[in-house]
Amino acid sequence: MNRREALFSLGSMAAAGGLASRAGAVELRGVPKPTEMSADHLPTPARTGGGFRVLTEETDQKTVKAVFDRLIPADDFGPSASEAGCLEFLDDQLSGDYGAGKALYLQTPLRPEIEEEIMGSPQFLATPRERYETGLKALEAYAQENDQAAFHALSPDRIDEILTGLEAGEISLGDDVDGQAFFELMLQNAREGYLADPLYGGNRDMAGWKMIGFPGARYDYRPYVDRRNEDLGLTPVSLIPND
């Protein structure tokens, strides 16, 4: 390539660069400067009224209550899980996208013998809603068979014993239910209901946040950034305050 050809090539590249810059400018003009709020950016409050939508059977409600209240019992620091609205939180979540497993991959093939090793946790084809439906029935059947009583009617010590056995993988709830994974699912949901923003139906009166001293979804912490190792005494704030 002689100098003439090199200059021509450089000029062509510069022209192409100019075109690219103009195209980029056109694209940038299509991007709104402010990020506007849209419906999918906003939290969806729990639906209230009308009773339970998924946990419609009284026995299922009592079984969940018995489990949740042993996982988070009432004490001097705060209310129990059910008193804090964790059942209402769970029912609302199971009736929506979470319960339908919209964010989960639920297709075959399923290889339980190796998928837990590969993925780090058991994989399921059932949605969370379906897992609760089968898991609660299996838990009730286990109590009826082994204790001749409803699960919710068992003593706190006996419920603790069963939950401990499930957590350790030492109790089988049948071939259709992974008892250990079902325990972990219930524990996860009890924690979420106790600590999630109250607009989702749980954490009633912000009991969970008050217990751990979490001030909530405050917009700006700059007034407190220099205050260390002291109780700020901040009243928790919800994502959507009621006042």
JSON list of C-alpha atoms in Angstrom, two decimals:
[
{"chain": "A", "resi": 1, "resn": "MET", "atom": "CA", "xyz": [0.00, 0.00, 0.00]},
{"chain": "A", "resi": 2, "resn": "ASN", "atom": "CA", "xyz": [1.49, 3.36, -1.06]},
{"chain": "A", "resi": 3, "resn": "ARG", "atom": "CA", "xyz": [0.96, 6.64, 0.82]},
{"chain": "A", "resi": 4, "resn": "ARG", "atom": "CA", "xyz": [-1.95, 7.65, -1.45]},
{"chain": "A", "resi": 5, "resn": "GLU", "atom": "CA", "xyz": [-3.73, 4.41, -0.74]},
{"chain": "A", "resi": 6, "resn": "ALA", "atom": "CA", "xyz": [-2.97, 4.71, 2.96]},
{"chain": "A", "resi": 7, "resn": "LEU", "atom": "CA", "xyz": [-4.42, 8.25, 3.11]},
{"chain": "A", "resi": 8, "resn": "PHE", "atom": "CA", "xyz": [-7.50, 7.13, 1.17]},
{"chain": "A", "resi": 9, "resn": "SER", "atom": "CA", "xyz": [-7.99, 4.23, 3.54]},
{"chain": "A", "resi": 10, "resn": "LEU", "atom": "CA", "xyz": [-7.61, 6.51, 6.57]},
{"chain": "A", "resi": 11, "resn": "GLY", "atom": "CA", "xyz": [-10.09, 8.94, 5.04]},
{"chain": "A", "resi": 12, "resn": "SER", "atom": "CA", "xyz": [-12.58, 6.13, 4.48]},
{"chain": "A", "resi": 13, "resn": "MET", "atom": "CA", "xyz": [-12.20, 5.01, 8.08]},
{"chain": "A", "resi": 14, "resn": "ALA", "atom": "CA", "xyz": [-12.73, 8.57, 9.28]},
{"chain": "A", "resi": 15, "resn": "ALA", "atom": "CA", "xyz": [-15.85, 8.86, 7.11]},
{"chain": "A", "resi": 16, "resn": "ALA", "atom": "CA", "xyz": [-17.11, 5.56, 8.42]},
{"chain": "A", "resi": 17, "resn": "GLY", "atom": "CA", "xyz": [-16.40, 6.76, 11.94]},
{"chain": "A", "resi": 18, "resn": "GLY", "atom": "CA", "xyz": [-18.40, 9.87, 11.24]},
{"chain": "A", "resi": 19, "resn": "LEU", "atom": "CA", "xyz": [-21.33, 7.83, 10.03]},
{"chain": "A", "resi": 20, "resn": "ALA", "atom": "CA", "xyz": [-21.09, 5.64, 13.08]},
{"chain": "A", "resi": 21, "resn": "SER", "atom": "CA", "xyz": [-21.02, 8.71, 15.30]},
{"chain": "A", "resi": 22, "resn": "ARG", "atom": "CA", "xyz": [-24.10, 10.14, 13.60]},
{"chain": "A", "resi": 23, "resn": "ALA", "atom": "CA", "xyz": [-25.89, 6.79, 13.93]},
{"chain": "A", "resi": 24, "resn": "GLY", "atom": "CA", "xyz": [-24.97, 6.67, 17.59]},
{"chain": "A", "resi": 25, "resn": "ALA", "atom": "CA", "xyz": [-26.28, 10.18, 18.05]},
{"chain": "A", "resi": 26, "resn": "VAL", "atom": "CA", "xyz": [-29.59, 9.15, 16.50]},
{"chain": "A", "resi": 27, "resn": "GLU", "atom": "CA", "xyz": [-29.80, 6.20, 18.85]},
{"chain": "A", "resi": 28, "resn": "LEU", "atom": "CA", "xyz": [-28.97, 8.34, 21.85]},
{"chain": "A", "resi": 29, "resn": "ARG", "atom": "CA", "xyz": [-31.70, 10.80, 20.97]},
{"chain": "A", "resi": 30, "resn": "GLY", "atom": "CA", "xyz": [-34.18, 7.91, 21.32]},
{"chain": "A", "resi": 31, "resn": "VAL", "atom": "CA", "xyz": [-33.18, 7.30, 24.92]},
{"chain": "A", "resi": 32, "resn": "PRO", "atom": "CA", "xyz": [-35.18, 9.39, 27.38]},
{"chain": "A", "resi": 33, "resn": "LYS", "atom": "CA", "xyz": [-32.99, 11.38, 29.73]},
{"chain": "A", "resi": 34, "resn": "PRO", "atom": "CA", "xyz": [-35.06, 10.70, 32.78]},
{"chain": "A", "resi": 35, "resn": "THR", "atom": "CA", "xyz": [-35.81, 7.10, 33.70]},
{"chain": "A", "resi": 36, "resn": "GLU", "atom": "CA", "xyz": [-39.54, 7.16, 33.89]},
{"chain": "A", "resi": 37, "resn": "MET", "atom": "CA", "xyz": [-41.42, 5.02, 36.37]},
{"chain": "A", "resi": 38, "resn": "SER", "atom": "CA", "xyz": [-43.51, 2.25, 34.90]},
{"chain": "A", "resi": 39, "resn": "ALA", "atom": "CA", "xyz": [-45.83, -0.31, 36.43]},
{"chain": "A", "resi": 40, "resn": "ASP", "atom": "CA", "xyz": [-43.22, -3.07, 36.40]},
{"chain": "A", "resi": 41, "resn": "HIS", "atom": "CA", "xyz": [-40.85, -0.87, 38.39]},
{"chain": "A", "resi": 42, "resn": "LEU", "atom": "CA", "xyz": [-43.32, -0.44, 41.23]},
{"chain": "A", "resi": 43, "resn": "PRO", "atom": "CA", "xyz": [-43.85, -2.94, 44.04]},
{"chain": "A", "resi": 44, "resn": "THR", "atom": "CA", "xyz": [-47.16, -4.74, 44.00]},
{"chain": "A", "resi": 45, "resn": "PRO", "atom": "CA", "xyz": [-48.86, -4.57, 47.42]},
{"chain": "A", "resi": 46, "resn": "ALA", "atom": "CA", "xyz": [-50.43, -7.71, 48.81]},
{"chain": "A", "resi": 47, "resn": "ARG", "atom": "CA", "xyz": [-54.06, -8.15, 47.95]},
{"chain": "A", "resi": 48, "resn": "THR", "atom": "CA", "xyz": [-56.16, -7.84, 51.07]},
{"chain": "A", "resi": 49, "resn": "GLY", "atom": "CA", "xyz": [-59.67, -9.00, 51.82]},
{"chain": "A", "resi": 50, "resn": "GLY", "atom": "CA", "xyz": [-61.54, -11.97, 50.47]},
{"chain": "A", "resi": 51, "resn": "GLY", "atom": "CA", "xyz": [-59.72, -14.58, 52.55]},
{"chain": "A", "resi": 52, "resn": "PHE", "atom": "CA", "xyz": [-56.98, -16.97, 51.49]},
{"chain": "A", "resi": 53, "resn": "ARG", "atom": "CA", "xyz": [-56.57, -17.77, 47.80]},
{"chain": "A", "resi": 54, "resn": "VAL", "atom": "CA", "xyz": [-54.20, -20.74, 47.87]},
{"chain": "A", "resi": 55, "resn": "LEU", "atom": "CA", "xyz": [-54.24, -21.94, 51.48]},
{"chain": "A", "resi": 56, "resn": "THR", "atom": "CA", "xyz": [-57.99, -22.34, 51.30]},
{"chain": "A", "resi": 57, "resn": "GLU", "atom": "CA", "xyz": [-58.22, -25.51, 53.39]},
{"chain": "A", "resi": 58, "resn": "GLU", "atom": "CA", "xyz": [-58.39, -24.95, 57.14]},
{"chain": "A", "resi": 59, "resn": "THR", "atom": "CA", "xyz": [-56.07, -27.87, 57.85]},
{"chain": "A", "resi": 60, "resn": "ASP", "atom": "CA", "xyz": [-53.40, -26.43, 55.53]},
{"chain": "A", "resi": 61, "resn": "GLN", "atom": "CA", "xyz": [-53.66, -23.04, 57.22]},
{"chain": "A", "resi": 62, "resn": "LYS", "atom": "CA", "xyz": [-53.28, -24.62, 60.67]},
{"chain": "A", "resi": 63, "resn": "THR", "atom": "CA", "xyz": [-50.33, -26.73, 59.51]},
{"chain": "A", "resi": 64, "resn": "VAL", "atom": "CA", "xyz": [-48.49, -23.72, 58.11]},
{"chain": "A", "resi": 65, "resn": "LYS", "atom": "CA", "xyz": [-49.27, -21.73, 61.25]},
{"chain": "A", "resi": 66, "resn": "ALA", "atom": "CA", "xyz": [-47.94, -24.53, 63.45]},
{"chain": "A", "resi": 67, "resn": "VAL", "atom": "CA", "xyz": [-44.72, -24.73, 61.43]},
{"chain": "A", "resi": 68, "resn": "PHE", "atom": "CA", "xyz": [-44.15, -20.99, 61.13]},
{"chain": "A", "resi": 69, "resn": "ASP", "atom": "CA", "xyz": [-44.81, -20.34, 64.81]},
{"chain": "A", "resi": 70, "resn": "ARG", "atom": "CA", "xyz": [-42.23, -22.93, 65.82]},
{"chain": "A", "resi": 71, "resn": "LEU", "atom": "CA", "xyz": [-39.71, -21.42, 63.39]},
{"chain": "A", "resi": 72, "resn": "ILE", "atom": "CA", "xyz": [-40.40, -17.90, 64.72]},
{"chain": "A", "resi": 73, "resn": "PRO", "atom": "CA", "xyz": [-42.23, -18.16, 68.07]},
{"chain": "A", "resi": 74, "resn": "ALA", "atom": "CA", "xyz": [-43.47, -15.19, 70.05]},
{"chain": "A", "resi": 75, "resn": "ASP", "atom": "CA", "xyz": [-41.18, -13.99, 72.82]},
{"chain": "A", "resi": 76, "resn": "ASP", "atom": "CA", "xyz": [-40.18, -10.82, 74.61]},
{"chain": "A", "resi": 77, "resn": "PHE", "atom": "CA", "xyz": [-38.59, -9.47, 71.43]},
{"chain": "A", "resi": 78, "resn": "GLY", "atom": "CA", "xyz": [-41.59, -9.68, 69.12]},
{"chain": "A", "resi": 79, "resn": "PRO", "atom": "CA", "xyz": [-44.70, -11.52, 67.88]},
{"chain": "A", "resi": 80, "resn": "SER", "atom": "CA", "xyz": [-44.78, -14.96, 66.31]},
{"chain": "A", "resi": 81, "resn": "ALA", "atom": "CA", "xyz": [-44.63, -15.47, 62.56]},
{"chain": "A", "resi": 82, "resn": "SER", "atom": "CA", "xyz": [-48.38, -15.87, 62.22]},
{"chain": "A", "resi": 83, "resn": "GLU", "atom": "CA", "xyz": [-49.03, -12.84, 64.46]},
{"chain": "A", "resi": 84, "resn": "ALA", "atom": "CA", "xyz": [-46.77, -10.83, 62.16]},
{"chain": "A", "resi": 85, "resn": "GLY", "atom": "CA", "xyz": [-48.86, -11.79, 59.10]},
{"chain": "A", "resi": 86, "resn": "CYS", "atom": "CA", "xyz": [-46.57, -14.43, 57.60]},
{"chain": "A", "resi": 87, "resn": "LEU", "atom": "CA", "xyz": [-49.52, -16.64, 56.54]},
{"chain": "A", "resi": 88, "resn": "GLU", "atom": "CA", "xyz": [-51.12, -13.78, 54.65]},
{"chain": "A", "resi": 89, "resn": "PHE", "atom": "CA", "xyz": [-47.75, -12.97, 53.08]},
{"chain": "A", "resi": 90, "resn": "LEU", "atom": "CA", "xyz": [-47.24, -16.59, 52.00]},
{"chain": "A", "resi": 91, "resn": "ASP", "atom": "CA", "xyz": [-50.75, -16.96, 50.57]},
{"chain": "A", "resi": 92, "resn": "ASP", "atom": "CA", "xyz": [-50.40, -13.76, 48.55]},
{"chain": "A", "resi": 93, "resn": "GLN", "atom": "CA", "xyz": [-47.01, -14.82, 47.20]},
{"chain": "A", "resi": 94, "resn": "LEU", "atom": "CA", "xyz": [-48.24, -18.30, 46.28]},
{"chain": "A", "resi": 95, "resn": "SER", "atom": "CA", "xyz": [-51.20, -16.80, 44.42]},
{"chain": "A", "resi": 96, "resn": "GLY", "atom": "CA", "xyz": [-48.93, -14.72, 42.19]},
{"chain": "A", "resi": 97, "resn": "ASP", "atom": "CA", "xyz": [-45.85, -15.08, 40.00]},
{"chain": "A", "resi": 98, "resn": "TYR", "atom": "CA", "xyz": [-43.74, -16.55, 42.81]},
{"chain": "A", "resi": 99, "resn": "GLY", "atom": "CA", "xyz": [-46.23, -19.32, 43.42]},
{"chain": "A", "resi": 100, "resn": "ALA", "atom": "CA", "xyz": [-46.42, -20.06, 39.69]},
{"chain": "A", "resi": 101, "resn": "GLY", "atom": "CA", "xyz": [-42.63, -20.29, 39.47]},
{"chain": "A", "resi": 102, "resn": "LYS", "atom": "CA", "xyz": [-42.44, -17.62, 36.75]},
{"chain": "A", "resi": 103, "resn": "ALA", "atom": "CA", "xyz": [-38.75, -17.04, 37.50]},
{"chain": "A", "resi": 104, "resn": "LEU", "atom": "CA", "xyz": [-37.88, -20.75, 37.66]},
{"chain": "A", "resi": 105, "resn": "TYR", "atom": "CA", "xyz": [-36.80, -23.22, 35.00]},
{"chain": "A", "resi": 106, "resn": "LEU", "atom": "CA", "xyz": [-39.33, -26.03, 35.32]},
{"chain": "A", "resi": 107, "resn": "GLN", "atom": "CA", "xyz": [-38.65, -28.13, 32.24]},
{"chain": "A", "resi": 108, "resn": "THR", "atom": "CA", "xyz": [-37.20, -31.61, 31.88]},
{"chain": "A", "resi": 109, "resn": "PRO", "atom": "CA", "xyz": [-34.83, -33.39, 31.90]},
{"chain": "A", "resi": 110, "resn": "LEU", "atom": "CA", "xyz": [-34.67, -33.77, 35.66]},
{"chain": "A", "resi": 111, "resn": "ARG", "atom": "CA", "xyz": [-31.85, -35.86, 37.11]},
{"chain": "A", "resi": 112, "resn": "PRO", "atom": "CA", "xyz": [-32.15, -35.61, 40.90]},
{"chain": "A", "resi": 113, "resn": "GLU", "atom": "CA", "xyz": [-29.15, -37.87, 41.43]},
{"chain": "A", "resi": 114, "resn": "ILE", "atom": "CA", "xyz": [-26.77, -35.35, 39.85]},
{"chain": "A", "resi": 115, "resn": "GLU", "atom": "CA", "xyz": [-28.61, -32.00, 39.59]},
{"chain": "A", "resi": 116, "resn": "GLU", "atom": "CA", "xyz": [-28.16, -31.12, 43.26]},
{"chain": "A", "resi": 117, "resn": "GLU", "atom": "CA", "xyz": [-24.44, -31.73, 42.87]},
{"chain": "A", "resi": 118, "resn": "ILE", "atom": "CA", "xyz": [-24.29, -29.59, 39.73]},
{"chain": "A", "resi": 119, "resn": "MET", "atom": "CA", "xyz": [-26.66, -26.78, 40.75]},
{"chain": "A", "resi": 120, "resn": "GLY", "atom": "CA", "xyz": [-25.91, -26.72, 44.47]},
{"chain": "A", "resi": 121, "resn": "SER", "atom": "CA", "xyz": [-29.52, -27.34, 45.48]},
{"chain": "A", "resi": 122, "resn": "PRO", "atom": "CA", "xyz": [-32.33, -29.74, 44.56]},
{"chain": "A", "resi": 123, "resn": "GLN", "atom": "CA", "xyz": [-34.17, -28.94, 41.33]},
{"chain": "A", "resi": 124, "resn": "PHE", "atom": "CA", "xyz": [-37.92, -29.27, 40.91]},
{"chain": "A", "resi": 125, "resn": "LEU", "atom": "CA", "xyz": [-40.45, -29.42, 38.11]},
{"chain": "A", "resi": 126, "resn": "ALA", "atom": "CA", "xyz": [-43.20, -28.37, 40.52]},
{"chain": "A", "resi": 127, "resn": "THR", "atom": "CA", "xyz": [-43.94, -24.73, 41.27]},
{"chain": "A", "resi": 128, "resn": "PRO", "atom": "CA", "xyz": [-43.72, -23.40, 44.85]},
{"chain": "A", "resi": 129, "resn": "ARG", "atom": "CA", "xyz": [-47.54, -23.45, 44.95]},
{"chain": "A", "resi": 130, "resn": "GLU", "atom": "CA", "xyz": [-47.61, -27.13, 43.96]},
{"chain": "A", "resi": 131, "resn": "ARG", "atom": "CA", "xyz": [-44.84, -27.96, 46.41]},
{"chain": "A", "resi": 132, "resn": "TYR", "atom": "CA", "xyz": [-46.89, -26.48, 49.25]},
{"chain": "A", "resi": 133, "resn": "GLU", "atom": "CA", "xyz": [-50.00, -28.34, 48.14]},
{"chain": "A", "resi": 134, "resn": "THR", "atom": "CA", "xyz": [-48.25, -31.72, 48.20]},
{"chain": "A", "resi": 135, "resn": "GLY", "atom": "CA", "xyz": [-45.92, -30.93, 51.10]},
{"chain": "A", "resi": 136, "resn": "LEU", "atom": "CA", "xyz": [-48.62, -29.85, 53.53]},
{"chain": "A", "resi": 137, "resn": "LYS", "atom": "CA", "xyz": [-50.73, -32.92, 52.74]},
{"chain": "A", "resi": 138, "resn": "ALA", "atom": "CA", "xyz": [-47.69, -35.15, 53.25]},
{"chain": "A", "resi": 139, "resn": "LEU", "atom": "CA", "xyz": [-46.85, -33.47, 56.55]},
{"chain": "A", "resi": 140, "resn": "GLU", "atom": "CA", "xyz": [-50.39, -33.96, 57.81]},
{"chain": "A", "resi": 141, "resn": "ALA", "atom": "CA", "xyz": [-50.36, -37.60, 56.66]},
{"chain": "A", "resi": 142, "resn": "TYR", "atom": "CA", "xyz": [-47.06, -38.18, 58.49]},
{"chain": "A", "resi": 143, "resn": "ALA", "atom": "CA", "xyz": [-48.53, -36.86, 61.75]},
{"chain": "A", "resi": 144, "resn": "GLN", "atom": "CA", "xyz": [-51.70, -38.91, 61.36]},
{"chain": "A", "resi": 145, "resn": "GLU", "atom": "CA", "xyz": [-49.71, -42.08, 60.71]},
{"chain": "A", "resi": 146, "resn": "ASN", "atom": "CA", "xyz": [-47.07, -41.65, 63.38]},
{"chain": "A", "resi": 147, "resn": "ASP", "atom": "CA", "xyz": [-48.91, -39.69, 66.08]},
{"chain": "A", "resi": 148, "resn": "GLN", "atom": "CA", "xyz": [-52.56, -40.42, 65.29]},
{"chain": "A", "resi": 149, "resn": "ALA", "atom": "CA", "xyz": [-53.26, -36.71, 65.48]},
{"chain": "A", "resi": 150, "resn": "ALA", "atom": "CA", "xyz": [-53.34, -33.65, 63.27]},
{"chain": "A", "resi": 151, "resn": "PHE", "atom": "CA", "xyz": [-49.97, -31.97, 62.83]},
{"chain": "A", "resi": 152, "resn": "HIS", "atom": "CA", "xyz": [-51.17, -28.65, 64.25]},
{"chain": "A", "resi": 153, "resn": "ALA", "atom": "CA", "xyz": [-52.48, -30.43, 67.37]},
{"chain": "A", "resi": 154, "resn": "LEU", "atom": "CA", "xyz": [-49.08, -31.90, 68.28]},
{"chain": "A", "resi": 155, "resn": "SER", "atom": "CA", "xyz": [-47.12, -30.52, 71.21]},
{"chain": "A", "resi": 156, "resn": "PRO", "atom": "CA", "xyz": [-44.49, -27.86, 70.48]},
{"chain": "A", "resi": 157, "resn": "ASP", "atom": "CA", "xyz": [-41.75, -30.34, 71.40]},
{"chain": "A", "resi": 158, "resn": "ARG", "atom": "CA", "xyz": [-43.11, -32.96, 68.99]},
{"chain": "A", "resi": 159, "resn": "ILE", "atom": "CA", "xyz": [-43.42, -30.39, 66.16]},
{"chain": "A", "resi": 160, "resn": "ASP", "atom": "CA", "xyz": [-39.84, -29.32, 66.84]},
{"chain": "A", "resi": 161, "resn": "GLU", "atom": "CA", "xyz": [-38.78, -32.96, 66.68]},
{"chain": "A", "resi": 162, "resn": "ILE", "atom": "CA", "xyz": [-40.43, -33.45, 63.28]},
{"chain": "A", "resi": 163, "resn": "LEU", "atom": "CA", "xyz": [-39.07, -30.20, 61.88]},
{"chain": "A", "resi": 164, "resn": "THR", "atom": "CA", "xyz": [-35.59, -31.07, 63.13]},
{"chain": "A", "resi": 165, "resn": "GLY", "atom": "CA", "xyz": [-35.86, -34.46, 61.44]},
{"chain": "A", "resi": 166, "resn": "LEU", "atom": "CA", "xyz": [-36.97, -32.85, 58.18]},
{"chain": "A", "resi": 167, "resn": "GLU", "atom": "CA", "xyz": [-34.14, -30.35, 58.30]},
{"chain": "A", "resi": 168, "resn": "ALA", "atom": "CA", "xyz": [-31.62, -33.15, 58.81]},
{"chain": "A", "resi": 169, "resn": "GLY", "atom": "CA", "xyz": [-33.13, -35.26, 56.03]},
{"chain": "A", "resi": 170, "resn": "GLU", "atom": "CA", "xyz": [-33.96, -37.99, 58.53]},
{"chain": "A", "resi": 171, "resn": "ILE", "atom": "CA", "xyz": [-37.75, -37.97, 58.00]},
{"chain": "A", "resi": 172, "resn": "SER", "atom": "CA", "xyz": [-39.38, -39.07, 54.77]},
{"chain": "A", "resi": 173, "resn": "LEU", "atom": "CA", "xyz": [-42.64, -37.51, 53.62]},
{"chain": "A", "resi": 174, "resn": "GLY", "atom": "CA", "xyz": [-42.97, -39.99, 50.75]},
{"chain": "A", "resi": 175, "resn": "ASP", "atom": "CA", "xyz": [-41.63, -40.26, 47.23]},
{"chain": "A", "resi": 176, "resn": "ASP", "atom": "CA", "xyz": [-43.44, -37.15, 45.99]},
{"chain": "A", "resi": 177, "resn": "VAL", "atom": "CA", "xyz": [-41.96, -34.74, 48.55]},
{"chain": "A", "resi": 178, "resn": "ASP", "atom": "CA", "xyz": [-38.34, -33.87, 49.31]},
{"chain": "A", "resi": 179, "resn": "GLY", "atom": "CA", "xyz": [-38.86, -33.32, 53.03]},
{"chain": "A", "resi": 180, "resn": "GLN", "atom": "CA", "xyz": [-35.57, -31.54, 53.60]},
{"chain": "A", "resi": 181, "resn": "ALA", "atom": "CA", "xyz": [-36.15, -29.16, 50.68]},
{"chain": "A", "resi": 182, "resn": "PHE", "atom": "CA", "xyz": [-39.74, -28.54, 51.80]},
{"chain": "A", "resi": 183, "resn": "PHE", "atom": "CA", "xyz": [-38.51, -27.59, 55.27]},
{"chain": "A", "resi": 184, "resn": "GLU", "atom": "CA", "xyz": [-36.02, -25.17, 53.72]},
{"chain": "A", "resi": 185, "resn": "LEU", "atom": "CA", "xyz": [-38.77, -23.66, 51.55]},
{"chain": "A", "resi": 186, "resn": "MET", "atom": "CA", "xyz": [-41.01, -23.08, 54.59]},
{"chain": "A", "resi": 187, "resn": "LEU", "atom": "CA", "xyz": [-38.12, -21.60, 56.59]},
{"chain": "A", "resi": 188, "resn": "GLN", "atom": "CA", "xyz": [-37.23, -19.29, 53.71]},
{"chain": "A", "resi": 189, "resn": "ASN", "atom": "CA", "xyz": [-40.83, -18.09, 53.35]},
{"chain": "A", "resi": 190, "resn": "ALA", "atom": "CA", "xyz": [-41.27, -17.59, 57.10]},
{"chain": "A", "resi": 191, "resn": "ARG", "atom": "CA", "xyz": [-38.16, -15.41, 57.18]},
{"chain": "A", "resi": 192, "resn": "GLU", "atom": "CA", "xyz": [-39.33, -13.46, 54.11]},
{"chain": "A", "resi": 193, "resn": "GLY", "atom": "CA", "xyz": [-42.77, -12.88, 55.59]},
{"chain": "A", "resi": 194, "resn": "TYR", "atom": "CA", "xyz": [-41.27, -11.66, 58.86]},
{"chain": "A", "resi": 195, "resn": "LEU", "atom": "CA", "xyz": [-38.72, -9.31, 57.32]},
{"chain": "A", "resi": 196, "resn": "ALA", "atom": "CA", "xyz": [-40.16, -8.19, 53.96]},
{"chain": "A", "resi": 197, "resn": "ASP", "atom": "CA", "xyz": [-41.68, -4.77, 53.53]},
{"chain": "A", "resi": 198, "resn": "PRO", "atom": "CA", "xyz": [-45.12, -4.65, 55.21]},
{"chain": "A", "resi": 199, "resn": "LEU", "atom": "CA", "xyz": [-46.79, -3.78, 51.92]},
{"chain": "A", "resi": 200, "resn": "TYR", "atom": "CA", "xyz": [-46.39, -7.43, 50.94]},
{"chain": "A", "resi": 201, "resn": "GLY", "atom": "CA", "xyz": [-48.69, -8.54, 53.73]},
{"chain": "A", "resi": 202, "resn": "GLY", "atom": "CA", "xyz": [-46.20, -9.72, 56.36]},
{"chain": "A", "resi": 203, "resn": "ASN", "atom": "CA", "xyz": [-43.97, -7.92, 58.87]},
{"chain": "A", "resi": 204, "resn": "ARG", "atom": "CA", "xyz": [-47.14, -6.52, 60.40]},
{"chain": "A", "resi": 205, "resn": "ASP", "atom": "CA", "xyz": [-46.57, -3.25, 62.28]},
{"chain": "A", "resi": 206, "resn": "MET", "atom": "CA", "xyz": [-42.94, -3.64, 61.09]},
{"chain": "A", "resi": 207, "resn": "ALA", "atom": "CA", "xyz": [-42.39, -6.07, 63.94]},
{"chain": "A", "resi": 208, "resn": "GLY", "atom": "CA", "xyz": [-39.51, -7.81, 62.19]},
{"chain": "A", "resi": 209, "resn": "TRP", "atom": "CA", "xyz": [-37.71, -4.58, 61.40]},
{"chain": "A", "resi": 210, "resn": "LYS", "atom": "CA", "xyz": [-38.19, -3.25, 64.93]},
{"chain": "A", "resi": 211, "resn": "MET", "atom": "CA", "xyz": [-36.77, -6.50, 66.30]},
{"chain": "A", "resi": 212, "resn": "ILE", "atom": "CA", "xyz": [-33.52, -6.22, 64.36]},
{"chain": "A", "resi": 213, "resn": "GLY", "atom": "CA", "xyz": [-33.34, -2.42, 64.36]},
{"chain": "A", "resi": 214, "resn": "PHE", "atom": "CA", "xyz": [-33.75, -2.03, 60.59]},
{"chain": "A", "resi": 215, "resn": "PRO", "atom": "CA", "xyz": [-34.96, 1.50, 59.72]},
{"chain": "A", "resi": 216, "resn": "GLY", "atom": "CA", "xyz": [-36.70, 0.46, 56.50]},
{"chain": "A", "resi": 217, "resn": "ALA", "atom": "CA", "xyz": [-36.62, 1.83, 52.98]},
{"chain": "A", "resi": 218, "resn": "ARG", "atom": "CA", "xyz": [-35.31, 5.30, 53.74]},
{"chain": "A", "resi": 219, "resn": "TYR", "atom": "CA", "xyz": [-34.33, 7.37, 50.71]},
{"chain": "A", "resi": 220, "resn": "ASP", "atom": "CA", "xyz": [-31.41, 9.27, 52.16]},
{"chain": "A", "resi": 221, "resn": "TYR", "atom": "CA", "xyz": [-28.97, 8.32, 54.90]},
{"chain": "A", "resi": 222, "resn": "ARG", "atom": "CA", "xyz": [-26.62, 11.25, 54.42]},
{"chain": "A", "resi": 223, "resn": "PRO", "atom": "CA", "xyz": [-27.72, 13.01, 57.65]},
{"chain": "A", "resi": 224, "resn": "TYR", "atom": "CA", "xyz": [-26.54, 9.92, 59.59]},
{"chain": "A", "resi": 225, "resn": "VAL", "atom": "CA", "xyz": [-23.46, 8.85, 57.63]},
{"chain": "A", "resi": 226, "resn": "ASP", "atom": "CA", "xyz": [-21.06, 10.30, 60.23]},
{"chain": "A", "resi": 227, "resn": "ARG", "atom": "CA", "xyz": [-22.88, 8.86, 63.23]},
{"chain": "A", "resi": 228, "resn": "ARG", "atom": "CA", "xyz": [-21.31, 5.53, 64.04]},
{"chain": "A", "resi": 229, "resn": "ASN", "atom": "CA", "xyz": [-21.84, 3.01, 66.83]},
{"chain": "A", "resi": 230, "resn": "GLU", "atom": "CA", "xyz": [-24.98, 4.66, 68.19]},
{"chain": "A", "resi": 231, "resn": "ASP", "atom": "CA", "xyz": [-28.66, 3.86, 68.18]},
{"chain": "A", "resi": 232, "resn": "LEU", "atom": "CA", "xyz": [-30.20, 6.34, 65.76]},
{"chain": "A", "resi": 233, "resn": "GLY", "atom": "CA", "xyz": [-33.69, 5.59, 67.02]},
{"chain": "A", "resi": 234, "resn": "LEU", "atom": "CA", "xyz": [-35.13, 5.76, 63.52]},
{"chain": "A", "resi": 235, "resn": "THR", "atom": "CA", "xyz": [-38.74, 4.70, 63.05]},
{"chain": "A", "resi": 236, "resn": "PRO", "atom": "CA", "xyz": [-38.94, 2.10, 60.23]},
{"chain": "A", "resi": 237, "resn": "VAL", "atom": "CA", "xyz": [-40.34, 3.36, 56.94]},
{"chain": "A", "resi": 238, "resn": "SER", "atom": "CA", "xyz": [-42.21, 1.24, 54.39]},
{"chain": "A", "resi": 239, "resn": "LEU", "atom": "CA", "xyz": [-41.72, 1.50, 50.63]},
{"chain": "A", "resi": 240, "resn": "ILE", "atom": "CA", "xyz": [-45.22, 2.94, 50.44]},
{"chain": "A", "resi": 241, "resn": "PRO", "atom": "CA", "xyz": [-46.03, 4.71, 53.73]},
{"chain": "A", "resi": 242, "resn": "ASN", "atom": "CA", "xyz": [-49.65, 4.71, 54.79]},
{"chain": "A", "resi": 243, "resn": "ASP", "atom": "CA", "xyz": [-49.62, 8.37, 55.78]}
]
